Coordinates of C-alpha atoms and ligand atoms in Angstrom, one line a residue:
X1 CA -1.4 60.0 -1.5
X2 CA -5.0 60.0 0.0
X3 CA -7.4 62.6 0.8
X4 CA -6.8 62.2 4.3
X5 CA -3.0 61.8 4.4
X6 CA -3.1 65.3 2.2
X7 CA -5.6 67.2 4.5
X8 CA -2.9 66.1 7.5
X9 CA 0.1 67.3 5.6
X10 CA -1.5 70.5 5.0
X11 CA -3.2 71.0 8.4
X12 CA 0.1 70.5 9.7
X13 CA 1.8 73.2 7.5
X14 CA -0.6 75.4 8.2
X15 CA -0.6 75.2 12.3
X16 CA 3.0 74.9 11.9
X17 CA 2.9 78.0 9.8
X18 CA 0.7 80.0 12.2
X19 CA 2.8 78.8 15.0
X20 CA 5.5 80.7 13.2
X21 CA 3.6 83.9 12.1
X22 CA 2.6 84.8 15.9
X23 CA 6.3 83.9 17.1
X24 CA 7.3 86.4 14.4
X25 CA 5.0 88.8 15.7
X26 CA 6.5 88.8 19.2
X27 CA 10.2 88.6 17.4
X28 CA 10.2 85.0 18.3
X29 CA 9.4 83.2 14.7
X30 CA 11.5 79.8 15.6
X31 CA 9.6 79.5 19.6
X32 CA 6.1 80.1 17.7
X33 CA 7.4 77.3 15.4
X34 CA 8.5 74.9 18.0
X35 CA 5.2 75.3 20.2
X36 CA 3.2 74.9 17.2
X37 CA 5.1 71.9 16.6
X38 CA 4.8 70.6 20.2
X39 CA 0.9 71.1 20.1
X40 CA 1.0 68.9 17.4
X41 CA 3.0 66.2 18.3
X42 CA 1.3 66.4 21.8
X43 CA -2.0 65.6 20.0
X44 CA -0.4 62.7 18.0
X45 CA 0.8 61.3 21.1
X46 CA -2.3 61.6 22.6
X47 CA -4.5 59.9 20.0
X48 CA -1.3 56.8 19.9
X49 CA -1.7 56.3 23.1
X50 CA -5.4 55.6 23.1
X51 CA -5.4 53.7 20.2
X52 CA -3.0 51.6 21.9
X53 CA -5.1 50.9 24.7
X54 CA -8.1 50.8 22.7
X55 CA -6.4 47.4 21.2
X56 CA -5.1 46.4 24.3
X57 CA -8.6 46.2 26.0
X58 CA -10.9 45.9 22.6
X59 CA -12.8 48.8 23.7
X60 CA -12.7 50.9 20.9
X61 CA -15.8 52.6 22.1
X62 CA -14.2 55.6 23.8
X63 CA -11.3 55.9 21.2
X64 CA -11.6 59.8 20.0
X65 CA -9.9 59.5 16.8
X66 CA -11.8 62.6 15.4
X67 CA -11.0 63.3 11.6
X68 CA -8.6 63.0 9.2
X69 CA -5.6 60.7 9.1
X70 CA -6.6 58.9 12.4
X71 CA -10.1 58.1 11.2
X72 CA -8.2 56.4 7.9
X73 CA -6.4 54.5 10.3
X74 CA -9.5 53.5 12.0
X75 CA -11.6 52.8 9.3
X76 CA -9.2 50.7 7.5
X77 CA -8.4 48.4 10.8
X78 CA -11.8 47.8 11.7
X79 CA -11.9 46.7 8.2
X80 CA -9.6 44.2 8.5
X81 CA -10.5 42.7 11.7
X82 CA -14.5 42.6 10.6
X83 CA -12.4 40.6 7.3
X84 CA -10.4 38.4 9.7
X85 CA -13.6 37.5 11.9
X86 CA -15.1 37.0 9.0
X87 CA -12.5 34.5 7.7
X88 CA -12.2 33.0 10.8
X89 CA -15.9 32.1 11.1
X90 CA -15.7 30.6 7.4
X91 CA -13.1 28.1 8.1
X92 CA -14.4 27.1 11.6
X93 CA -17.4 26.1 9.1
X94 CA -15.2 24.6 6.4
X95 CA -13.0 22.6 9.5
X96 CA -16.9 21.5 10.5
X97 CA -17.7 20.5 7.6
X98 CA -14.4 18.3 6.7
X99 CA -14.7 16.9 10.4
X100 CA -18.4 15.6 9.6
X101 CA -17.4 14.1 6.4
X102 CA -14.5 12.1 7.5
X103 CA -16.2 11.0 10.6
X104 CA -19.2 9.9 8.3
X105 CA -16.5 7.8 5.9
X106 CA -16.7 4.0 6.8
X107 CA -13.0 3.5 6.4
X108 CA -10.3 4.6 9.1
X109 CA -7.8 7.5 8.4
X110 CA -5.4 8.3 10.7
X111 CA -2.8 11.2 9.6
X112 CA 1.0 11.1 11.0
X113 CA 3.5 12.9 10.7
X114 CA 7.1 11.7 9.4
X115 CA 8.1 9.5 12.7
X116 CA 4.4 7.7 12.3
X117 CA 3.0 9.9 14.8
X118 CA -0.5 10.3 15.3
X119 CA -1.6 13.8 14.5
X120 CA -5.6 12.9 14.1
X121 CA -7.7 10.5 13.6
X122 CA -11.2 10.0 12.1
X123 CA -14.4 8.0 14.3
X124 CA -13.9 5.3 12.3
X125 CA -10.3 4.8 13.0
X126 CA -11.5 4.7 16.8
X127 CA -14.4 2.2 16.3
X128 CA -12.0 0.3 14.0
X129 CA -8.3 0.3 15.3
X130 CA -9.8 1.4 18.8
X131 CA -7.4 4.8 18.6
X132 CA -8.2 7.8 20.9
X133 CA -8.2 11.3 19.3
X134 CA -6.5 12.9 22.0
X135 CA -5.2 10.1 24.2
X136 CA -3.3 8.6 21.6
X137 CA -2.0 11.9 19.7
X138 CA 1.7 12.0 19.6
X139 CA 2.2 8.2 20.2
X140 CA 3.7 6.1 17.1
X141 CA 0.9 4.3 15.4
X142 CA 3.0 0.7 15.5
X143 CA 3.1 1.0 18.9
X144 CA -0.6 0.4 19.1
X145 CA -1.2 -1.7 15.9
X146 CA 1.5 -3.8 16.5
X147 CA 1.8 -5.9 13.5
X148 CA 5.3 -6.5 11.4
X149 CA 3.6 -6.5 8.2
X150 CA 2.2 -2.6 9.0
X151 CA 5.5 -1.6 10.6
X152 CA 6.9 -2.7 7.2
X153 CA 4.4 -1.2 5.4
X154 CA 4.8 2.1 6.9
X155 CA 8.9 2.2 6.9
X156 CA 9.0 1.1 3.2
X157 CA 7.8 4.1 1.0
X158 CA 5.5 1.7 -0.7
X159 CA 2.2 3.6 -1.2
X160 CA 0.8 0.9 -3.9
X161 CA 0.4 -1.9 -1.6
X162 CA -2.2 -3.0 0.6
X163 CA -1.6 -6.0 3.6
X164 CA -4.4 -7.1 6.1
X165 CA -3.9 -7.0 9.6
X166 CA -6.0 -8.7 12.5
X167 CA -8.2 -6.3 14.2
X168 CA -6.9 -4.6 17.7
X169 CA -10.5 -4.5 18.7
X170 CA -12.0 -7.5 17.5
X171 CA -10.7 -11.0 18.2
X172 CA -12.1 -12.0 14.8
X173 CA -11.8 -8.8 12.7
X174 CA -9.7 -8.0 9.8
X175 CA -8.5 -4.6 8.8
X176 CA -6.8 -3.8 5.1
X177 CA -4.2 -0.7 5.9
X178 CA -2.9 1.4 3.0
X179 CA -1.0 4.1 3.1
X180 CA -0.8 7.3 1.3
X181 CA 1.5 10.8 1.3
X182 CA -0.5 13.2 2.6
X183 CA 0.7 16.7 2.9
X184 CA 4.2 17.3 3.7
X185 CA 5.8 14.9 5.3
X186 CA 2.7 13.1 6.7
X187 CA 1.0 10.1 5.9
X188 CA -2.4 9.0 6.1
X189 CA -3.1 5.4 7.1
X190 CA -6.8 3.8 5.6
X191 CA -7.9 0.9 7.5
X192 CA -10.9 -1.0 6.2
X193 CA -12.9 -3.6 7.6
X194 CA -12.3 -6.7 5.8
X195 CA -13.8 -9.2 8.0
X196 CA -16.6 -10.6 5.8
X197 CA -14.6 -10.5 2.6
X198 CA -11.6 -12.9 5.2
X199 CA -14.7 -14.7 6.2
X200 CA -15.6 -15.8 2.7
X201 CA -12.5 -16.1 1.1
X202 CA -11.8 -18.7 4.3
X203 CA -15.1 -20.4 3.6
X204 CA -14.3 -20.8 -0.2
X205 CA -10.9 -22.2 0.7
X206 CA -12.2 -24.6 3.9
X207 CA -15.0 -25.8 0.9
X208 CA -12.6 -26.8 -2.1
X209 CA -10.2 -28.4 0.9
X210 CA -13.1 -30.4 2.4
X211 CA -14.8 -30.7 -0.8
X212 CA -11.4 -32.5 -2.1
X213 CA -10.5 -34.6 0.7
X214 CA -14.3 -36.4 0.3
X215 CA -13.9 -37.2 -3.2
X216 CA -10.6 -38.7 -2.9
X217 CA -11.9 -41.6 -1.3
X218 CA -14.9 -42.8 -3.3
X219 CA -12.3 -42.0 -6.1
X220 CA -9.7 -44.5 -4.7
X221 CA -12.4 -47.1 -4.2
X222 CA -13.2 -46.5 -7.9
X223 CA -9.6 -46.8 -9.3
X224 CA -9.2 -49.5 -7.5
X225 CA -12.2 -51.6 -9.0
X226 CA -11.2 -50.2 -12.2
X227 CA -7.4 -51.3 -11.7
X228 CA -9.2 -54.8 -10.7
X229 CA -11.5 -54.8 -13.8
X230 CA -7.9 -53.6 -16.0
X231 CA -6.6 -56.9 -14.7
X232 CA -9.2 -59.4 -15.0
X233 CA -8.7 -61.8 -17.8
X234 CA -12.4 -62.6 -18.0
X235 CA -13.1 -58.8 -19.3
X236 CA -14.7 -59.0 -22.3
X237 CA -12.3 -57.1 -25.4
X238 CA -15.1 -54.4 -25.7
X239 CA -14.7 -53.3 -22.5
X240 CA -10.8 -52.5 -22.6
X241 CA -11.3 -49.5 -24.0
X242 CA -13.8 -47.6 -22.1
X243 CA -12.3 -49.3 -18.3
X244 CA -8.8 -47.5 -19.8
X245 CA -10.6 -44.2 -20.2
X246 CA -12.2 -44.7 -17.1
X247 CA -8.9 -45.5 -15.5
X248 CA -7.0 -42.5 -17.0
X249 CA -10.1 -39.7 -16.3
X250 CA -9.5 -40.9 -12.6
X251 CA -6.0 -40.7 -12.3
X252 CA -6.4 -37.1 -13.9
X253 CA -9.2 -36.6 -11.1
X254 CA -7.2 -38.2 -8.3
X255 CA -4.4 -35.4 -9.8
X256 CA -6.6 -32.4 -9.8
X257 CA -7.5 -33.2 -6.4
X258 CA -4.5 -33.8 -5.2
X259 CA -3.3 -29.9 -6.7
X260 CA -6.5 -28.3 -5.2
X261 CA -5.6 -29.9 -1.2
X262 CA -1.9 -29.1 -2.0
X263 CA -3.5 -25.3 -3.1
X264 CA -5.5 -25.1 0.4
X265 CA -2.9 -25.8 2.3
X266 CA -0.9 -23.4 1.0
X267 CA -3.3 -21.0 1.1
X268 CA -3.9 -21.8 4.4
X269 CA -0.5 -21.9 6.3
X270 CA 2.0 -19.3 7.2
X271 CA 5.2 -18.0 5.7
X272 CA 7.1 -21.0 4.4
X273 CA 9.5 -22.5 7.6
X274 CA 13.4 -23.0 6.5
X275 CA 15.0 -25.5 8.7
X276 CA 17.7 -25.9 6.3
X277 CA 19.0 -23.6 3.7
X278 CA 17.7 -24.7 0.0
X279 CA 20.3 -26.0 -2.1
X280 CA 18.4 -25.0 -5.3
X281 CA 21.4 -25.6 -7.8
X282 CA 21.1 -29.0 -6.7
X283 CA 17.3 -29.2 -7.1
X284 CA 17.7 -27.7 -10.6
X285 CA 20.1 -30.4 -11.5
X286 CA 18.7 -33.7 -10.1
X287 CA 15.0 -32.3 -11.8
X288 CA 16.9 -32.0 -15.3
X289 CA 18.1 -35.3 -14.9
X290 CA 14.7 -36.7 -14.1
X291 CA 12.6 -34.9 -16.5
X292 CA 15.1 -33.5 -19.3
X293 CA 17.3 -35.7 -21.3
X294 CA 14.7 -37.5 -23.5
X295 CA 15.2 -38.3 -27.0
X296 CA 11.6 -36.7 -27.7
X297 CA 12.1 -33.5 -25.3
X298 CA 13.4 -29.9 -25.4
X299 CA 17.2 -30.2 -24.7
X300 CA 17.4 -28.7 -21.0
X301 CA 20.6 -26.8 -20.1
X302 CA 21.5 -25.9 -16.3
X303 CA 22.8 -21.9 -16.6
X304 CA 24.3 -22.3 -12.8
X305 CA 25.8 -18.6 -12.0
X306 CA 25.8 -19.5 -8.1
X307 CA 25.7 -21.6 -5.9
X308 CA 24.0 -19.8 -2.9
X309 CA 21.3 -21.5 -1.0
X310 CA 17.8 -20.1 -0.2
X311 CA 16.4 -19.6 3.3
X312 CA 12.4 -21.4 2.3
X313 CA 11.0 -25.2 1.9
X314 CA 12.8 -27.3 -0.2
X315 CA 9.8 -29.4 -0.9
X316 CA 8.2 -26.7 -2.1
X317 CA 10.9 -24.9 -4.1
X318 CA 11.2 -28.4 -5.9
X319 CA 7.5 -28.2 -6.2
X320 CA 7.9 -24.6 -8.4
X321 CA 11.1 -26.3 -10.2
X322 CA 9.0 -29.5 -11.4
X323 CA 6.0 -27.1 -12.6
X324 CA 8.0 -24.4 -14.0
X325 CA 10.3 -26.9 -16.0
X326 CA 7.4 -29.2 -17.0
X327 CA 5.5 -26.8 -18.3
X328 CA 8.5 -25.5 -20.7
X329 CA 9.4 -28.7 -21.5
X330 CA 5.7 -29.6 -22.5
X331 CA 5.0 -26.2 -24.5
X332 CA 8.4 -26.5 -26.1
X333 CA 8.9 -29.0 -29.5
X334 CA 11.6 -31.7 -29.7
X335 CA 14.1 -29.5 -30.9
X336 CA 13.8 -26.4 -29.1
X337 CA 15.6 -25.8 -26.4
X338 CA 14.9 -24.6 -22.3
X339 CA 17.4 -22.5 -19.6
X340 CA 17.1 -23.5 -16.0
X341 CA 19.3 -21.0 -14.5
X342 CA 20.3 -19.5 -10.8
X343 CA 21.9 -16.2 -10.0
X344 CA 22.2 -14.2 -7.3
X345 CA 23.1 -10.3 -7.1
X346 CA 22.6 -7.6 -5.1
X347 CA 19.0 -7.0 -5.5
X348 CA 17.6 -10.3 -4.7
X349 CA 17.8 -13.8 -6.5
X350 CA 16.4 -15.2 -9.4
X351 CA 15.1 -18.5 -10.9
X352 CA 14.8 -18.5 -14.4
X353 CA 13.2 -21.1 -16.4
X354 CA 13.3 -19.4 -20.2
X355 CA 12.5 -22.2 -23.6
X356 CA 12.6 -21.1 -27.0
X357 CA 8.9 -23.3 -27.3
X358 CA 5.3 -21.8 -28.8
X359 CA 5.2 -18.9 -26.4
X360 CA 2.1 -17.4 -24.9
X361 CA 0.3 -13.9 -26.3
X362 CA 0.2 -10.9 -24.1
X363 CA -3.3 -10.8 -23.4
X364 CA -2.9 -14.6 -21.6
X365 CA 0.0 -13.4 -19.4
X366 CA -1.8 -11.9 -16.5
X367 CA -4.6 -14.7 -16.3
X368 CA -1.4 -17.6 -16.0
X369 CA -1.8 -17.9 -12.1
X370 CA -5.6 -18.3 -12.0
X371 CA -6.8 -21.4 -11.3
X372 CA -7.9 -23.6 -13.9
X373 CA -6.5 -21.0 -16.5
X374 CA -5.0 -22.7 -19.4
X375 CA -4.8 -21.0 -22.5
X376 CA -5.5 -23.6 -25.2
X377 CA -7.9 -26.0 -22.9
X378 CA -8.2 -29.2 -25.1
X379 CA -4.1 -29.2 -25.7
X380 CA -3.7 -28.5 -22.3
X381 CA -6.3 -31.5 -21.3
X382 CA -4.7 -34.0 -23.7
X383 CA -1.1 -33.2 -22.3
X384 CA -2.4 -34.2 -18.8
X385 CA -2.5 -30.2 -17.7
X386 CA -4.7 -29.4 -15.2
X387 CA -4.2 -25.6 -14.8
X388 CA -3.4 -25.6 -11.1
X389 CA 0.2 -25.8 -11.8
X390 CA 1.1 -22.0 -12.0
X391 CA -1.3 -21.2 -9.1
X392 CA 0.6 -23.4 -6.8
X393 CA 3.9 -21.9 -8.1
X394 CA 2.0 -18.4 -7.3
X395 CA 1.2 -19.3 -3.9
X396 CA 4.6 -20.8 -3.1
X397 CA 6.4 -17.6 -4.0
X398 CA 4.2 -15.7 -1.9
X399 CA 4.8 -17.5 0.9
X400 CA 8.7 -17.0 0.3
X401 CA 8.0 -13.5 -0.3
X402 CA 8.7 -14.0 -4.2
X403 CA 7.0 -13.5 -7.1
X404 CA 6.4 -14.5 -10.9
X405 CA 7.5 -12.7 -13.7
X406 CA 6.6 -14.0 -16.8
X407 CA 7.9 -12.5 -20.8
X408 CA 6.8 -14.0 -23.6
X409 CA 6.2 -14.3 -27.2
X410 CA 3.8 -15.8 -28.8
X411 CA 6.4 -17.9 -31.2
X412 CA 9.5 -17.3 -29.8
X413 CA 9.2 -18.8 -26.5
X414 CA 8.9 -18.0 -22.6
X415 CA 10.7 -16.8 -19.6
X416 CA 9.2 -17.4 -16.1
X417 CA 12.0 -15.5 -13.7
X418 CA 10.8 -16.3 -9.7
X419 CA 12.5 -13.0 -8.3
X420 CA 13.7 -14.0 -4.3
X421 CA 14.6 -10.6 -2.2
X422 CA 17.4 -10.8 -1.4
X423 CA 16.9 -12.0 2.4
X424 CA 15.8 -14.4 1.8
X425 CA 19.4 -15.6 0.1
X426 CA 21.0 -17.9 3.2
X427 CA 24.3 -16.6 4.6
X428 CA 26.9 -19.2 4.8
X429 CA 28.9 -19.2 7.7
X430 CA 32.3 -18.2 8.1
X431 CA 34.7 -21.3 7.0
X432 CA 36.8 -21.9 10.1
X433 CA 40.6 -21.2 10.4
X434 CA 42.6 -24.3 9.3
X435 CA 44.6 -25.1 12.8
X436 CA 42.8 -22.5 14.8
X437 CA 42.2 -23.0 18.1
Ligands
ADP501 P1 -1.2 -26.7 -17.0 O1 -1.3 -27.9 -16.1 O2 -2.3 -26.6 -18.0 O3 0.2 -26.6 -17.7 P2 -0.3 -24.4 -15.6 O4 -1.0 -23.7 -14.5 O5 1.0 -25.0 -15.3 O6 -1.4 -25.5 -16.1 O7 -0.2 -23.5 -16.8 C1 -1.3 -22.7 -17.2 C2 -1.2 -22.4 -18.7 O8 -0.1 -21.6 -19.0 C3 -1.0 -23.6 -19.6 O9 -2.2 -24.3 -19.9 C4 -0.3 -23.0 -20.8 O10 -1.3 -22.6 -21.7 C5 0.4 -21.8 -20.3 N1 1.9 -22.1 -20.1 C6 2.5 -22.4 -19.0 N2 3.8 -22.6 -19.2 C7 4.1 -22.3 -20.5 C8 5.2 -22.3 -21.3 N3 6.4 -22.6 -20.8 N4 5.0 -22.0 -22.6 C9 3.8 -21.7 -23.1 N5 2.7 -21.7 -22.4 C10 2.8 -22.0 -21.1

């Protein structure tokens, strides 16, 4: 117990006791009691009822709250509310402070809540995205960046991934969106401007495409003279060998220009366009046939656990076919042997092209795609590889929203499993009713 709470207990006592003494004098102890106590509780209902209005107007000014227990009370509540200002004032400062820095950040951030609500937004998600802090708080954020890709993005959980968008404000803008879990239950969306890096990665592409298609004609003009020279009877015998060099390093050229135009156009067009469903058992068997089946080859098996077709190009799923199974065909010896198979399941489909051939090592594996990769280049050269083949198989999956897993061995041999999701698997429709109608 306090001083003060003591001093009031005792004061108390004591009025209550001299209350009682001069009742007792008159003969009336219990009345002197009971207009003791009455003073009392008179004054306490008193000094209540101004410290009431004291906080009710925040005049504490003429609050007369004398000594003892009353000027505890006092003391100890202007305490806290000097502490609460004080508080206060310190996070206005910090909120300042945060506000400054996230409007000084180059990127966007806009926080929303579970639906994909706006909640806030930084300045440059407004010079970005065009958003307006207060306007445009509340409103769902693929309402006003209205891009599938983002809507995706945002329903799917998936806080790794990164897509660009075209820029709401800026007919030739790019934005990169992420998004991160923020908080609980909220998001936070970060747009960056990726317009330059769009601009040069589409200068890059428009140079290898144009750079391609100019050299393929002085290059035909040359095979042909060389074809010409081939067949002349007049060529003298120390020539034949040199023209036949000649002739094969520009039918590799005339190949690797071919792969790089066929690697721009990909690059450059859209999500592949189904018109009809992709019989890919089919493609897996009439490629066995035409490149399996050798007396000097891998023996090729077809491992056919469905026959479901695939909503994508079959040009260019027989274009991933031909690469995948001429590459395990090529890395595998005579006597080895290489899986083609096709399954389907729940969780998506899968193309599988395993061999039991020389296998690659682990530190190769994520470098396969790149162009021009190859991990032994003078084998690769002499076999008539050119390295584009597993970028174009990249860049096809993409664009049927696959992608390339690759296991291997150095040794042992390789699997390379295209992964489809499972949308993209074609529905058959219904067989009709025999004698409906
Ligand atoms: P290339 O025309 O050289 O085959 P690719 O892009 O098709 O080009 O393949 C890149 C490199 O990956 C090859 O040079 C080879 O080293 C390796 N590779 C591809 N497939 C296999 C395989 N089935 N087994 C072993 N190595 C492979």
């Amino acid at each position: 117990m306090s001083d003060a709470s003591r001093k009031f207990l005792i004061g108390l006592l004591l009025l209550l006791g001299a209350g009682a003494t001069v009742g007792w004098f008159y003969d009336h102890a219990v009345w002197g009691l009971l207009a003791a106590a009455l003073v009392a509780l008179a004054w306490q209902v008193r000094q209540l009822l101004s410290f009431d209005k004291a906080l009710r107007t925040g005049n504490f000014d003429d609050f007369r709250y004398g000594e003892g227990i009353w000027e505890q009370i006092f003391a100890r509540f202007r305490f806290e509310r000097d502490r609460a200002a004080r508080r206060k004032q310190n996070y206005r400062v910090l909120l300042r402070e945060v506000r400054k820095s996230t409007n000084a950040m180059p990127d966007g951030a806009v926080i929303l809540d579970a639906n994909n609500e706006i909640i806030n937004c930084n300045r440059a998600a407004k010079e970005l995205a065009g958003l307006k802090r207060k306007k445009d708080r509340g409103q769902r954020v693929d309402n006003i960046l209205r891009d599938p890709g983002l809507m995706h993005l945002l329903h799917s959980e998936d806080y790794t991934s990164t897509i660009e968008i075209m820029s709401p404000v800026n007919d030739n803008g790019w934005l990169n969106c992420r998004v991160v879990p923020y908080g609980a239950d909220q998001k936070l969306l970060l747009l960056r401007d990726v317009t330059e890096r769009i601009r040069l990665r589409k200068m890059r592409r428009d140079f290898v495409a144009n750079a391609s298609h100019e050299l393929r004609s002085p290059l035909t003009v040359i095979s042909g003279y060389l074809d010409a020279i081939a067949d002349d009877e007049d060529m003298p015998e120390s020539w034949a060998k040199p023209v036949s060099q000649m002739k094969k390093q520009a039918a590799r050229m005339q190949l690797i220009l071919a792969e790089l135009l066929e690697l721009s156009r990909l690059e450059s067009a859209g999500p592949a366009k189904s018109d009809q469903p992709v019989d890919v058992l089919g493609l897996l068997e009439s490629t066995t046939e035409a490149l399996g089946g050798h007396a000097d080859v891998a023996r090729v098996v077809i491992d056919a656990e469905s026959s479901a077709k695939l909503q994508g190009s079959s040009t260019e799923i027989e274009t991933v076919i031909v690469n995948l199974l001429s590459n395990a065909i090529r890395y595998t010896p005579a006597g080895g042997d290489v899986t083609v198979s096709w399954r389907t399941g729940a969780d998506g489909a899968d193309l599988i092209v395993a061999d039991t051939g020389e296998g690659i090592d682990a530190e190769h594996i994520p470098r396969l795609t790149e162009r021009f990769f190859r991990v032994d280049k003078g084998r690769s050269r002499d076999d008539g590889g050119v390295g584009l083949g597993l970028a174009i198989v990249k860049h096809i999956l993409a664009r049927h929203d696959a992608e390339l897993i690759v296991t291997s061995e150095a040794g042992a041999g390789s699997v390379f499993r295209c992964h489809f999701p499972v949308e993209r698997i074609a529905v058959e429709p219904p067989i009709p009713l025999a004698g409906g109608g």
